Amino acid sequence: MSQQNEEESGDAKFDFASMEEETLMYWKKINAFCKSVELSQGKPEYTFYDGPPFATGLPHYGHILAGTIKDTVTRYAHQTGHHVSRRFGWDCHGLPVEYEIDKKLGLTSRDEVLEMGIDTYNGHCRSIVQRYTSEWESVVTRLGRWIDFKNDYRTMDTSFMESVWWVFKQMYDKGLVYKGFKVMPYSTACTTPLSNFEAGQNYKDTKDPAVVVSFPMIDDNDQASLVAWTTTPWTLPSNLALCVNPELEYRKVRHLKTGRVYVLATARLEQIFIELRSKKKKTDPATVYETIGKPFLGITLVGIKYEPLFDFFVKTHKKMAYKVVADKYVTSDAGTGVVHQAPAFGEDDFRVCLSHGIVSKDDVPCPIDDNGRFVAPVLHPDLLGKHVKDADPSIIAILKSRNRLIVNEQLEHSYPFCWRSDTPLIYKAVPSIFVNVESLKDKLLANNDKTYWVPANVKEKRFHNWLAEAKDWAISRNRFWGTPIPLFESKDAKIVKAIGSVADLLALKPTRNGKAVTEITDLHREFVDDLVLTTEDGIELRRVDEVFDCWFESGSMPYAQIHFPFENDLDESKFLAERFPADFIAEGIDQTRGWFYTLTVIATALYDRPAFKNLIVNGTVLAEDGNKMSKRLKNYPDPSLVIHSHGADALRLYLINSPVVRGVSARFSQDGVKGVLREVMLPWYNAFRFFAQQASRWEKATNKTFKRNETLARSADNVTDLWIFAALDDLTAFVHQEMNAYRLYTVVPRLVGFLGDLTNWYVRLNRSRLKGGDDDTFTALAVLFEVLLHMARLMAPFTPFFAEFLYQKLRSRLPAYAKRDSLPADMLGAADSVHFVELPKAVESSPEKKIISSRALQGVRLMQSVVELGRKAREEAKINMKTPVRSVTVVTTAHIEAFTSVENYILEELNAWEVNITTDVDKWCTLSALPKLPEFAKKLGKRTKSATEAVKALDSSKLRGLISENVKSLTIAPNDGQGAIELEPADLIIKTSFASADKTDFVAQTSFDGALTVAVDIKQDDNLRNQGIAREVVNRVNKLRKKAKLNMGDVVDVFYTDEDVEACSLPTAAALKANPQLLEKANIRPLPECDRCRYAVEIASDIAATPFGSKSLKITLCQPIPVLSAAAAEDALKKRGSNGLQALEALVSTTKPHESLVEGYLDGVPFKLQLGTDFFLDATSRDRAASK
């Protein structure tokens, strides 16, 4: 991989996307994924099922999220000692494919397909099924997901379809399959029924007609009419009954304006008397209607006959239809309390009419065809051949002409649309083949209890409730491109044969056109529809017309993906022991009623087991505007462009650190991905880059090669070393704990937090140690190396690319690397990939070491809190960090003993000369309290105001006891004469305030819990200001070096000048002279501009003001050139004059670095100059020699 030396350069830019591309090439070169699977052979099996996506569309962020979760978990399983088979799958059948072909070929009806020929139609379907497989593989691979595409499974493969047949046969033999009518969501555009979970995928707000229609009661003395409300006028031609609630109150009323008499629920009078609805203008009901007789219960209406709206079914159903029936599903929430019944178009309608003998299971009047168009007996010229949704206006017009229309309005409501064609669904009775799910309900719930879900509430509520209300599953579809249902039956359907395999079918000696069929290589309709089976009695059996719902196929994938039970030497006991149920699956929350459900139903039906043990449910990834991501609206960035710009690791971390991993919806933000890159990936890289620079520097200084020394690193006694290892071990234990619980959303924040500690604290606090050249430098480098190596391994499942990059960069420093050819291929250092190596575990320490590490953790955490509060205090006082402060006072009662080990770090981080620790909280701080509203008000009611005043009056001593002595209650006496009130700590918000008498000299900040206060002495004098000026110079020199893209080892001369020296109150020269140690530590030696050789070449410069000092300080970096010593220059000036001096300076400036003696003649006069006495290689060396 390239960028070999970039980490040792001064340029901090790093192209993560390019690094990832190079890593992909490296993985391909070493066949990394296959090698990793090979290395894990013989280890315990970890079973993973990958839900198959449709390949007719491109992957989106939902797929990317689910894929990232799957990859993270399976990588973790692999790197914790498991063998994990990961095969990609494709959902090839079903409506998505057929709909694409229907659009492409302009097909609008089932008859057109049959006319074309199923073989031709399915050939078109087959041609587009894997249209985007290469794009899928490209995107999935680019994301760093390791999964097998070469040995993928496809639901259209004969092996897969045969296993689906086997699954069906098992269920059929158990008596779980039956044929019947069912009212189902139906797509007229796709001419197929949909499952309830498919129907629930695309609800939209839409406007529909809302009409109230009259049904004159036969032989009623008042010539009254029952009135019913509906939002589907197109169902009225199929009306066969009216339904009321037997326990609801009804009444007969006369409309005073028209004189017409109506019967409806008392609670729903406003539905027909619109004038009663107005909230602004109250209308007296007595001026609108009068009640005839007394109100009555709905049960008294049962059996009353009424005049049909239409006569389309009078001849066939008059005897049993057109009467009032009763059922408790009718409510008074909407409508009129009278519901019109069209049994072919409503689930309750069908149930009610069936139970009252109005229709039978085999006779459900349905006057529409597969495309939703009216057919006979609806022969009205305005309706025949018209689509039901288009027929609403015509039906309303007919009703109006017949004086049967009472109210005609528009209603906006949420209505299901076809998820594929985006057209309104209808509910329609269709003959279907069902799985008797209701008989399995108790087992389904019991098996659900055996599974573990993240988040748990989806299992315990949404999925549990769905199973508890589960209805029989219609598994048949009247389509073409799918797995044919293997039921062969006689013409009268009295003889039915279920087939469970190709062998079963061939054993029954099928024929085609009278000829024997001895081989079957494809199970699609065009290959099996014309097969004929003949019984011993000579009765012909032909296959039923339907194909399987594609959800039945995806629910069968645990068996069908491995062609169970026909291949792989897996008998049932071995399959159940090793491959079933899955250890892990993951998909989006929309699969609660989809794949999770079908997996559970089929597994329960076959083995009375759950199909999986552990499940992560992700929420929906929305566009940044909060809407669904839409290709049409282009309201989200192209995933490929995001990866190209920011890298896959950043995208992966962003997604699995978002709320969407907790099963809730979240908006995708490209800025969020940028944030991960900026706040996590770049600092992490910079920590490694800093290590590489300092290791290289150490190697040059010592002439040694840096190699890993884990023993030395782990035995280091520096408090920050102890802290970083203790934090690392805590993190490692936490990662294993949470990953075993599948809580990715808790793991990533901790990983990111540790990387923040590493880059923002450990590296910064130890920069001087790491830059040195002594034994402590090697120890610090050994510690940093150990942490970087550990994190490369620990982060490998989460950020596979950068983890690999780090490992490859660090690998050569591992002892095993030199012997890699003779060592195990999954051993750290010998392994060609970090992903071949098992994840690290937390190091077990001795009891004594644990105590020491615990103190280090406490000390550094306390130091971090002190520094953060101190920075806030400085910010409040408007004292920048380059300007020192005289003292910092830390007020606390916790972990005082830990301060001694971190005191120097506090001084350095807060740029303070002194730090004081005190436990005298009363001297420095006061406590005050406020009630915690609104709970306080709810508890005290009218006494809230007086109690609040009493709380505010509480003194520090009482409040301090409440928080420090664990007092369980506190009594206050409000000045309202109603007695004392006892409060608990939870009732109050206690605030700590700085209370020193020297408030003008200090600015303080207090922690949120009040346990820590940090006060900064803000008094300034010239000594402090001078140090601030010196720090500013150091900072500006470093910025100029960075601007000039200098490497750390590049030597330059630094010159400065106060261009406003006369107006400058604190000259820069004096400030630098007063702070030599600060400059020496920074390895910077600024020189006055007057010391600059006239031949020095400028590299970079800037002019800016310094706090308290020059308003126009110029700093210049120059290339180092040889210069005369002060004595040699003075001598030359005396002997040769200014021109001679200038000539000698020019000549010396060309001296080569290896020349220690320069001699010759100048204007005929000899000269001889010795390095280190008469001349120096740069101005800085000259100044250093002169100061000795």
Coordinates of C-alpha atoms in Angstrom, one line a residue, residues 54-57 91-92 94-104 121-133 156 481:
F54 CA -34.0 -7.8 -4.9
A55 CA -31.3 -7.2 -7.5
T56 CA -33.7 -5.2 -9.6
G57 CA -32.7 -2.0 -7.9
D91 CA -34.5 -12.6 -4.0
C92 CA -35.3 -13.2 -7.7
G94 CA -42.2 -12.0 -7.3
L95 CA -43.9 -8.7 -7.9
P96 CA -40.9 -6.4 -8.2
V97 CA -39.6 -8.3 -11.2
E98 CA -43.0 -8.8 -12.9
Y99 CA -43.9 -5.2 -12.5
E100 CA -40.7 -4.1 -14.2
I101 CA -41.5 -6.4 -17.1
D102 CA -45.2 -5.3 -17.3
K103 CA -44.0 -1.7 -17.6
K104 CA -41.3 -2.6 -20.1
Y121 CA -42.9 -13.8 -20.1
N122 CA -40.7 -15.7 -17.6
G123 CA -37.8 -15.5 -20.0
H124 CA -38.1 -11.7 -19.9
C125 CA -38.2 -11.8 -16.1
R126 CA -35.2 -14.0 -16.0
S127 CA -33.3 -11.6 -18.2
I128 CA -33.6 -8.7 -15.7
V129 CA -33.4 -10.5 -12.4
Q130 CA -29.8 -9.8 -11.9
R131 CA -29.5 -6.6 -13.8
Y132 CA -27.7 -4.8 -11.0
T133 CA -25.7 -7.7 -9.4
M156 CA -34.8 -18.9 -8.8
W481 CA -42.5 -15.6 -12.2

